[in-house]
Amino acid sequence: MKQLIINDRIKKSRVPARLDLLQSGTGLVLGLFMWIHMILVASILLGKGSFNFVARTMELSFLSSSGHGYPAAVFFAVLIVFALFILHAALGVRKFPISWKQHAIFRSQMNMMNHGDTNLWYWQVVTGFVMFFLGSVHLFIMLTNPGQIDPYLSADRVFTSFMWPLYLVLLVSVELHAAIGLYRLCMKWGWFGGKDPARVREKLQTFKKRATIFFLTLGGLSLLVFFIIGWGHSDRAGERYTKKSHGAVSETAAPAKAVQVEAEEPAQGKTDKANN
Ligand code: HEM
């Protein structure tokens, strides 16, 4: 009897619905964060100076008279995003087809129905699973190196620390997951309702496709530029970017040559002296 009452209470519980709402809420915040994150990281496409400006601004450097940043600001931002990331993952795992039987049933229903949004949900599970691991690596590195974000240090991470394969797989996973997730949120909660739901769905699907292509292209190009900078900087990996060091790179080249010329001359002088 007691078990029946407990079952009845569990059946009537609002907790699952509240957890769904929390999952949607954390998903919305993380999805929009990712689009902003990609745009900020893509500042590297405008040059090292632009990326450095964005990185320093994220460190709230405009609050200090000397212009130096506060890595603690990035640390707390990463801490909040990491906490949301873990909470969203914990809420998401409730829906995973955990056993082989559950997985097989889901796959057979998917094939039978061949319904676009059901297939999308499967990709949410796969990309979510991938991000459990790859997203955590990236976030932990950012959490423990909040002051190590500049055009050279980021490029060294991508090339010399061999993070580019991780970023590539993470980029595809997070962009698919964010775009599908935001699309499903709009469908699930009836945002952008309107009189013609079929037309709204069509429009949202087009937006989802375009957003995915836009952010994958932006992220892919940024990663390529980081890779090229990192490759060129691999002999000085770990050297920070500073406006002066950036300018000096070419200058250094020049003075080295001048030294070369000088060396020859004194030798000549010496012989002269010898001759004298
Ligand atoms: C506040 C938290 C975060 C910060 C401060 C941050 C910072 C950065 C920085 C500085 C880069 C450039 C490469 C580097 O320096 O190593 C980067 C790249 C990247 N991040 Fe994040 N990130 C954060 C959260 C996330 C999350 C949650 C994800 C996905 C789960 C993510 C996915 C990526 C991807 C895919 C790249 C490669 C960029 C590209 O392909 O253009 N990041 N991030």
mmCIF file of C-alpha atoms and ligand atoms in Angstrom:
data_model
loop_
_atom_site.group_PDB
_atom_site.id
_atom_site.type_symbol
_atom_site.label_atom_id
_atom_site.label_comp_id
_atom_site.label_asym_id
_atom_site.label_seq_id
_atom_site.Cartn_x
_atom_site.Cartn_y
_atom_site.Cartn_z
ATOM 1 C CA MET A 1 0.000 0.000 0.000
ATOM 2 C CA LYS A 2 2.813 2.334 1.030
ATOM 3 C CA GLN A 3 4.592 1.558 -2.293
ATOM 4 C CA LEU A 4 1.422 2.453 -4.253
ATOM 5 C CA ILE A 5 1.223 5.837 -2.483
ATOM 6 C CA ILE A 6 4.924 6.487 -3.256
ATOM 7 C CA ASN A 7 4.418 5.475 -6.912
ATOM 8 C CA ASP A 8 1.380 7.734 -7.127
ATOM 9 C CA ARG A 9 3.288 10.648 -5.592
ATOM 10 C CA ILE A 10 6.190 10.047 -8.048
ATOM 11 C CA LYS A 11 3.734 9.864 -10.957
ATOM 12 C CA LYS A 12 2.155 13.188 -9.974
ATOM 13 C CA SER A 13 5.511 14.843 -9.207
ATOM 14 C CA ARG A 14 6.263 18.065 -11.069
ATOM 15 C CA VAL A 15 10.003 17.454 -10.711
ATOM 16 C CA PRO A 16 10.534 15.986 -14.235
ATOM 17 C CA ALA A 17 8.783 18.976 -15.840
ATOM 18 C CA ARG A 18 10.852 21.359 -13.737
ATOM 19 C CA LEU A 19 14.038 19.513 -14.730
ATOM 20 C CA ASP A 20 12.993 19.847 -18.394
ATOM 21 C CA LEU A 21 12.527 23.589 -17.902
ATOM 22 C CA LEU A 22 15.972 23.818 -16.265
ATOM 23 C CA GLN A 23 17.491 21.850 -19.131
ATOM 24 C CA SER A 24 15.900 24.205 -21.654
ATOM 25 C CA GLY A 25 17.043 27.244 -19.664
ATOM 26 C CA THR A 26 20.675 26.088 -19.341
ATOM 27 C CA GLY A 27 20.615 24.991 -23.001
ATOM 28 C CA LEU A 28 19.371 28.413 -24.131
ATOM 29 C CA VAL A 29 22.079 30.256 -22.163
ATOM 30 C CA LEU A 30 24.873 27.886 -23.337
ATOM 31 C CA GLY A 31 23.663 27.952 -26.953
ATOM 32 C CA LEU A 32 23.650 31.761 -27.117
ATOM 33 C CA PHE A 33 26.980 31.844 -25.214
ATOM 34 C CA MET A 34 28.519 29.560 -27.869
ATOM 35 C CA TRP A 35 27.434 31.838 -30.734
ATOM 36 C CA ILE A 36 28.955 34.858 -28.943
ATOM 37 C CA HIS A 37 32.079 32.813 -28.072
ATOM 38 C CA MET A 38 32.597 31.854 -31.719
ATOM 39 C CA ILE A 39 32.253 35.484 -32.854
ATOM 40 C CA LEU A 40 34.755 36.637 -30.203
ATOM 41 C CA VAL A 41 37.266 33.881 -31.101
ATOM 42 C CA ALA A 42 36.814 34.758 -34.797
ATOM 43 C CA SER A 43 38.307 38.201 -34.076
ATOM 44 C CA ILE A 44 41.585 36.457 -34.989
ATOM 45 C CA LEU A 45 40.354 36.710 -38.621
ATOM 46 C CA LEU A 46 40.705 40.500 -38.280
ATOM 47 C CA GLY A 47 44.333 40.140 -37.123
ATOM 48 C CA LYS A 48 46.389 39.401 -34.001
ATOM 49 C CA GLY A 49 45.773 42.931 -32.663
ATOM 50 C CA SER A 50 41.976 42.468 -32.783
ATOM 51 C CA PHE A 51 42.078 39.100 -30.991
ATOM 52 C CA ASN A 52 44.434 40.558 -28.395
ATOM 53 C CA PHE A 53 42.065 43.503 -27.877
ATOM 54 C CA VAL A 54 39.114 41.110 -27.379
ATOM 55 C CA ALA A 55 41.107 38.899 -24.977
ATOM 56 C CA ARG A 56 42.227 41.916 -22.899
ATOM 57 C CA THR A 57 38.699 43.336 -22.886
ATOM 58 C CA MET A 58 37.410 39.965 -21.595
ATOM 59 C CA GLU A 59 39.972 40.424 -18.785
ATOM 60 C CA LEU A 60 38.347 43.827 -18.055
ATOM 61 C CA SER A 61 41.643 45.600 -18.858
ATOM 62 C CA PHE A 62 39.687 48.843 -19.431
ATOM 63 C CA LEU A 63 39.150 48.991 -15.635
ATOM 64 C CA SER A 64 42.878 49.281 -14.890
ATOM 65 C CA SER A 65 44.886 52.487 -15.464
ATOM 66 C CA SER A 66 47.900 50.485 -16.747
ATOM 67 C CA GLY A 67 45.695 48.583 -19.194
ATOM 68 C CA HIS A 68 46.704 45.198 -17.818
ATOM 69 C CA GLY A 69 43.855 42.686 -17.522
ATOM 70 C CA TYR A 70 42.422 40.672 -14.628
ATOM 71 C CA PRO A 71 42.638 36.938 -15.452
ATOM 72 C CA ALA A 72 40.385 36.375 -12.425
ATOM 73 C CA ALA A 73 37.508 37.816 -14.495
ATOM 74 C CA VAL A 74 38.006 35.073 -17.117
ATOM 75 C CA PHE A 75 38.418 32.488 -14.345
ATOM 76 C CA PHE A 76 34.975 33.308 -12.890
ATOM 77 C CA ALA A 77 33.367 33.444 -16.338
ATOM 78 C CA VAL A 78 34.743 29.960 -17.131
ATOM 79 C CA LEU A 79 33.634 28.728 -13.682
ATOM 80 C CA ILE A 80 30.031 29.845 -14.366
ATOM 81 C CA VAL A 81 30.019 28.360 -17.897
ATOM 82 C CA PHE A 82 31.582 25.094 -16.618
ATOM 83 C CA ALA A 83 28.931 24.837 -13.847
ATOM 84 C CA LEU A 84 26.121 25.437 -16.399
ATOM 85 C CA PHE A 85 27.784 22.945 -18.768
ATOM 86 C CA ILE A 86 27.875 20.217 -16.067
ATOM 87 C CA LEU A 87 24.299 20.961 -14.908
ATOM 88 C CA HIS A 88 23.015 20.853 -18.522
ATOM 89 C CA ALA A 89 24.869 17.557 -19.131
ATOM 90 C CA ALA A 90 23.464 16.016 -15.927
ATOM 91 C CA LEU A 91 19.936 17.036 -16.965
ATOM 92 C CA GLY A 92 20.523 15.800 -20.531
ATOM 93 C CA VAL A 93 21.773 12.366 -19.487
ATOM 94 C CA ARG A 94 18.257 11.614 -18.080
ATOM 95 C CA LYS A 95 17.058 11.262 -21.692
ATOM 96 C CA PHE A 96 19.939 9.162 -23.070
ATOM 97 C CA PRO A 97 19.016 5.678 -24.304
ATOM 98 C CA ILE A 98 21.331 4.097 -21.696
ATOM 99 C CA SER A 99 20.903 0.351 -22.273
ATOM 100 C CA TRP A 100 21.501 -1.438 -25.599
ATOM 101 C CA LYS A 101 17.812 -2.422 -25.581
ATOM 102 C CA GLN A 102 16.705 1.221 -25.230
ATOM 103 C CA HIS A 103 19.154 2.222 -27.958
ATOM 104 C CA ALA A 104 17.961 -0.519 -30.342
ATOM 105 C CA ILE A 105 14.290 0.390 -29.748
ATOM 106 C CA PHE A 106 15.012 4.067 -30.392
ATOM 107 C CA ARG A 107 16.986 3.345 -33.570
ATOM 108 C CA SER A 108 14.273 1.065 -34.965
ATOM 109 C CA GLN A 109 11.571 3.685 -34.236
ATOM 110 C CA MET A 110 13.777 6.327 -35.849
ATOM 111 C CA ASN A 111 14.154 4.256 -39.023
ATOM 112 C CA MET A 112 10.469 3.397 -39.054
ATOM 113 C CA MET A 113 9.240 6.978 -38.587
ATOM 114 C CA ASN A 114 12.055 8.677 -40.510
ATOM 115 C CA HIS A 115 10.909 11.947 -38.926
ATOM 116 C CA GLY A 116 13.340 14.876 -39.252
ATOM 117 C CA ASP A 117 13.051 16.174 -35.701
ATOM 118 C CA THR A 118 13.360 12.659 -34.201
ATOM 119 C CA ASN A 119 16.592 12.131 -36.182
ATOM 120 C CA LEU A 120 17.817 15.530 -34.954
ATOM 121 C CA TRP A 121 17.255 14.387 -31.375
ATOM 122 C CA TYR A 122 19.548 11.429 -31.985
ATOM 123 C CA TRP A 123 22.296 13.839 -33.110
ATOM 124 C CA GLN A 124 21.707 15.816 -29.920
ATOM 125 C CA VAL A 125 22.556 12.674 -27.930
ATOM 126 C CA VAL A 126 25.663 11.854 -30.005
ATOM 127 C CA THR A 127 27.069 15.439 -30.004
ATOM 128 C CA GLY A 128 26.183 15.839 -26.309
ATOM 129 C CA PHE A 129 28.092 12.637 -25.513
ATOM 130 C CA VAL A 130 31.151 13.889 -27.433
ATOM 131 C CA MET A 131 31.073 17.234 -25.598
ATOM 132 C CA PHE A 132 31.041 15.477 -22.159
ATOM 133 C CA PHE A 133 34.695 14.737 -22.820
ATOM 134 C CA LEU A 134 36.054 17.292 -25.298
ATOM 135 C CA GLY A 135 34.183 20.291 -23.869
ATOM 136 C CA SER A 136 35.418 19.436 -20.342
ATOM 137 C CA VAL A 137 39.051 19.302 -21.517
ATOM 138 C CA HIS A 138 38.764 22.757 -23.117
ATOM 139 C CA LEU A 139 36.931 24.259 -20.155
ATOM 140 C CA PHE A 140 39.414 22.826 -17.638
ATOM 141 C CA ILE A 141 42.336 24.276 -19.650
ATOM 142 C CA MET A 142 40.615 27.663 -19.752
ATOM 143 C CA LEU A 143 39.809 27.453 -16.034
ATOM 144 C CA THR A 144 43.424 26.713 -15.070
ATOM 145 C CA ASN A 145 45.014 29.134 -17.597
ATOM 146 C CA PRO A 146 42.674 32.142 -17.556
ATOM 147 C CA GLY A 147 45.532 34.601 -18.211
ATOM 148 C CA GLN A 148 46.978 32.578 -21.098
ATOM 149 C CA ILE A 149 44.725 33.839 -23.866
ATOM 150 C CA ASP A 150 46.462 35.917 -26.562
ATOM 151 C CA PRO A 151 47.114 35.494 -30.311
ATOM 152 C CA TYR A 152 50.400 33.607 -29.771
ATOM 153 C CA LEU A 153 49.469 31.563 -26.672
ATOM 154 C CA SER A 154 46.133 30.503 -28.227
ATOM 155 C CA ALA A 155 47.865 29.625 -31.523
ATOM 156 C CA ASP A 156 50.556 27.678 -29.612
ATOM 157 C CA ARG A 157 47.787 25.737 -27.839
ATOM 158 C CA VAL A 158 46.167 24.927 -31.196
ATOM 159 C CA PHE A 159 49.427 23.952 -32.990
ATOM 160 C CA THR A 160 52.312 23.190 -30.609
ATOM 161 C CA SER A 161 50.065 21.684 -27.880
ATOM 162 C CA PHE A 162 48.226 19.787 -30.635
ATOM 163 C CA MET A 163 44.746 20.921 -29.553
ATOM 164 C CA TRP A 164 43.518 21.405 -33.153
ATOM 165 C CA PRO A 165 42.045 17.870 -33.578
ATOM 166 C CA LEU A 166 40.108 18.319 -30.314
ATOM 167 C CA TYR A 167 38.889 21.765 -31.365
ATOM 168 C CA LEU A 168 37.863 20.465 -34.801
ATOM 169 C CA VAL A 169 35.668 17.656 -33.402
ATOM 170 C CA LEU A 170 34.393 19.933 -30.610
ATOM 171 C CA LEU A 171 33.571 22.690 -33.122
ATOM 172 C CA VAL A 172 31.405 20.370 -35.255
ATOM 173 C CA SER A 173 29.747 18.847 -32.163
ATOM 174 C CA VAL A 174 28.986 22.098 -30.385
ATOM 175 C CA GLU A 175 27.717 23.921 -33.474
ATOM 176 C CA LEU A 176 25.379 21.053 -34.440
ATOM 177 C CA HIS A 177 24.224 20.689 -30.804
ATOM 178 C CA ALA A 178 23.656 24.435 -30.281
ATOM 179 C CA ALA A 179 21.744 24.977 -33.544
ATOM 180 C CA ILE A 180 19.584 21.832 -33.171
ATOM 181 C CA GLY A 181 19.055 22.634 -29.468
ATOM 182 C CA LEU A 182 17.878 26.206 -30.075
ATOM 183 C CA TYR A 183 15.630 25.012 -32.925
ATOM 184 C CA ARG A 184 14.061 22.331 -30.686
ATOM 185 C CA LEU A 185 13.572 24.873 -27.891
ATOM 186 C CA CYS A 186 11.633 27.160 -30.254
ATOM 187 C CA MET A 187 9.489 24.175 -31.379
ATOM 188 C CA LYS A 188 9.046 22.746 -27.852
ATOM 189 C CA TRP A 189 7.998 26.007 -26.159
ATOM 190 C CA GLY A 190 6.180 27.386 -29.186
ATOM 191 C CA TRP A 191 8.327 30.521 -29.502
ATOM 192 C CA PHE A 192 7.695 32.503 -32.739
ATOM 193 C CA GLY A 193 4.228 30.715 -32.724
ATOM 194 C CA GLY A 194 2.305 32.610 -35.423
ATOM 195 C CA LYS A 195 -0.833 31.460 -37.282
ATOM 196 C CA ASP A 196 0.866 28.941 -39.578
ATOM 197 C CA PRO A 197 2.938 26.488 -37.443
ATOM 198 C CA ALA A 198 4.138 24.536 -40.520
ATOM 199 C CA ARG A 199 5.496 27.729 -42.063
ATOM 200 C CA VAL A 200 7.180 28.701 -38.772
ATOM 201 C CA ARG A 201 8.805 25.249 -38.582
ATOM 202 C CA GLU A 202 10.101 25.636 -42.149
ATOM 203 C CA LYS A 203 11.519 29.082 -41.365
ATOM 204 C CA LEU A 204 13.187 27.828 -38.160
ATOM 205 C CA GLN A 205 14.694 24.861 -40.024
ATOM 206 C CA THR A 206 16.142 27.218 -42.654
ATOM 207 C CA PHE A 207 17.524 29.470 -39.901
ATOM 208 C CA LYS A 208 19.018 26.458 -38.125
ATOM 209 C CA LYS A 209 20.753 25.255 -41.332
ATOM 210 C CA ARG A 210 22.130 28.722 -42.116
ATOM 211 C CA ALA A 211 23.329 29.304 -38.534
ATOM 212 C CA THR A 212 25.104 25.929 -38.546
ATOM 213 C CA ILE A 213 26.855 26.643 -41.868
ATOM 214 C CA PHE A 214 27.773 30.205 -40.736
ATOM 215 C CA PHE A 215 29.291 29.181 -37.375
ATOM 216 C CA LEU A 216 31.037 26.075 -38.753
ATOM 217 C CA THR A 217 32.646 28.234 -41.468
ATOM 218 C CA LEU A 218 33.586 30.974 -38.974
ATOM 219 C CA GLY A 219 34.987 28.448 -36.482
ATOM 220 C CA GLY A 220 36.794 26.468 -39.176
ATOM 221 C CA LEU A 221 38.471 29.585 -40.612
ATOM 222 C CA SER A 222 39.478 30.779 -37.107
ATOM 223 C CA LEU A 223 40.998 27.405 -36.336
ATOM 224 C CA LEU A 224 42.906 27.480 -39.650
ATOM 225 C CA VAL A 225 44.311 30.943 -38.874
ATOM 226 C CA PHE A 226 45.329 29.849 -35.351
ATOM 227 C CA PHE A 227 46.988 26.772 -36.909
ATOM 228 C CA ILE A 228 48.993 28.912 -39.385
ATOM 229 C CA ILE A 229 50.043 31.443 -36.681
ATOM 230 C CA GLY A 230 50.976 28.571 -34.354
ATOM 231 C CA TRP A 231 53.010 26.897 -37.060
ATOM 232 C CA GLY A 232 54.949 30.119 -37.734
ATOM 233 C CA HIS A 233 55.397 30.711 -34.008
ATOM 234 C CA SER A 234 56.367 27.123 -33.087
ATOM 235 C CA ASP A 235 60.064 27.987 -32.583
ATOM 236 C CA ARG A 236 59.040 30.609 -30.006
ATOM 237 C CA ALA A 237 56.101 28.676 -28.517
ATOM 238 C CA GLY A 238 55.122 30.065 -25.121
ATOM 239 C CA GLU A 239 56.233 33.628 -25.939
ATOM 240 C CA ARG A 240 53.435 36.058 -25.125
ATOM 241 C CA TYR A 241 52.048 38.434 -27.716
ATOM 242 C CA THR A 242 52.782 42.081 -27.018
ATOM 243 C CA LYS A 243 52.192 44.948 -29.414
ATOM 244 C CA LYS A 244 55.945 45.716 -29.249
ATOM 245 C CA SER A 245 57.078 42.045 -29.670
ATOM 246 C CA HIS A 246 54.681 41.752 -32.610
ATOM 247 C CA GLY A 247 56.241 44.868 -34.301
ATOM 248 C CA ALA A 248 59.794 43.812 -33.265
ATOM 249 C CA VAL A 249 59.573 40.456 -35.004
ATOM 250 C CA SER A 250 60.334 41.977 -38.404
ATOM 251 C CA GLU A 251 62.771 44.508 -36.905
ATOM 252 C CA THR A 252 64.746 41.750 -35.239
ATOM 253 C CA ALA A 253 65.249 40.197 -38.625
ATOM 254 C CA ALA A 254 66.715 43.419 -39.996
ATOM 255 C CA PRO A 255 69.276 44.113 -37.212
ATOM 256 C CA ALA A 256 70.551 40.544 -37.370
ATOM 257 C CA LYS A 257 71.553 41.176 -40.987
ATOM 258 C CA ALA A 258 73.391 44.466 -40.070
ATOM 259 C CA VAL A 259 75.498 42.648 -37.475
ATOM 260 C CA GLN A 260 76.572 40.248 -40.193
ATOM 261 C CA VAL A 261 77.992 43.083 -42.363
ATOM 262 C CA GLU A 262 79.927 44.650 -39.477
ATOM 263 C CA ALA A 263 81.737 41.425 -38.699
ATOM 264 C CA GLU A 264 83.285 41.372 -42.124
ATOM 265 C CA GLU A 265 84.604 44.903 -41.933
ATOM 266 C CA PRO A 266 86.751 44.630 -38.733
ATOM 267 C CA ALA A 267 88.338 41.468 -40.183
ATOM 268 C CA GLN A 268 89.321 43.556 -43.150
ATOM 269 C CA GLY A 269 90.607 46.275 -40.811
ATOM 270 C CA LYS A 270 92.683 43.643 -38.984
ATOM 271 C CA THR A 271 94.390 42.530 -42.154
ATOM 272 C CA ASP A 272 95.042 46.163 -42.988
ATOM 273 C CA LYS A 273 96.661 46.574 -39.598
ATOM 274 C CA ALA A 274 98.593 43.369 -40.243
ATOM 275 C CA ASN A 275 99.561 44.824 -43.554
ATOM 276 C CA ASN A 276 100.586 48.044 -41.988
HETATM 277 C C1 HEM B 1 33.941 30.877 -20.607
HETATM 278 C C2 HEM B 1 34.234 29.712 -21.172
HETATM 279 C C3 HEM B 1 35.132 29.639 -22.386
HETATM 280 C C4 HEM B 1 36.253 30.368 -22.703
HETATM 281 C C5 HEM B 1 36.927 31.490 -21.905
HETATM 282 C C6 HEM B 1 36.726 29.887 -23.995
HETATM 283 C C7 HEM B 1 37.840 30.423 -24.652
HETATM 284 C C8 HEM B 1 38.306 29.983 -25.875
HETATM 285 C C9 HEM B 1 39.508 30.510 -26.536
HETATM 286 C C10 HEM B 1 40.423 31.595 -26.009
HETATM 287 C C11 HEM B 1 39.641 29.827 -27.709
HETATM 288 C C12 HEM B 1 40.755 30.013 -28.772
HETATM 289 C C13 HEM B 1 41.743 28.867 -28.750
HETATM 290 C C14 HEM B 1 42.571 28.785 -27.449
HETATM 291 O O1 HEM B 1 42.957 29.820 -26.880
HETATM 292 O O2 HEM B 1 42.911 27.650 -27.038
HETATM 293 C C15 HEM B 1 38.520 28.887 -27.784
HETATM 294 C C16 HEM B 1 38.294 28.032 -28.831
HETATM 295 C C17 HEM B 1 37.223 27.144 -28.896
HETATM 296 N N1 HEM B 1 36.275 26.901 -27.914
HETATM 297 FE FE1 HEM B 1 36.081 27.898 -26.196
HETATM 298 N N2 HEM B 1 35.908 28.869 -24.444
HETATM 299 C C18 HEM B 1 34.917 28.681 -23.492
HETATM 300 C C19 HEM B 1 33.896 27.767 -23.512
HETATM 301 C C20 HEM B 1 33.687 26.874 -24.545
HETATM 302 C C21 HEM B 1 32.651 25.846 -24.552
HETATM 303 C C22 HEM B 1 31.650 25.605 -23.440
HETATM 304 C C23 HEM B 1 32.782 25.166 -25.722
HETATM 305 C C24 HEM B 1 31.983 23.988 -26.237
HETATM 306 C C25 HEM B 1 31.510 23.053 -25.491
HETATM 307 C C26 HEM B 1 33.878 25.782 -26.468
HETATM 308 C C27 HEM B 1 34.311 25.387 -27.715
HETATM 309 C C28 HEM B 1 35.407 25.935 -28.385
HETATM 310 C C29 HEM B 1 35.824 25.544 -29.734
HETATM 311 C C30 HEM B 1 35.145 24.504 -30.609
HETATM 312 C C31 HEM B 1 36.966 26.295 -30.051
HETATM 313 C C32 HEM B 1 37.773 26.286 -31.351
HETATM 314 C C33 HEM B 1 37.467 27.592 -32.015
HETATM 315 C C34 HEM B 1 37.338 27.586 -33.465
HETATM 316 O O3 HEM B 1 37.247 26.528 -34.047
HETATM 317 O O4 HEM B 1 37.306 28.664 -33.978
HETATM 318 N N3 HEM B 1 34.409 26.812 -25.719
HETATM 319 N N4 HEM B 1 37.731 28.998 -26.650
#
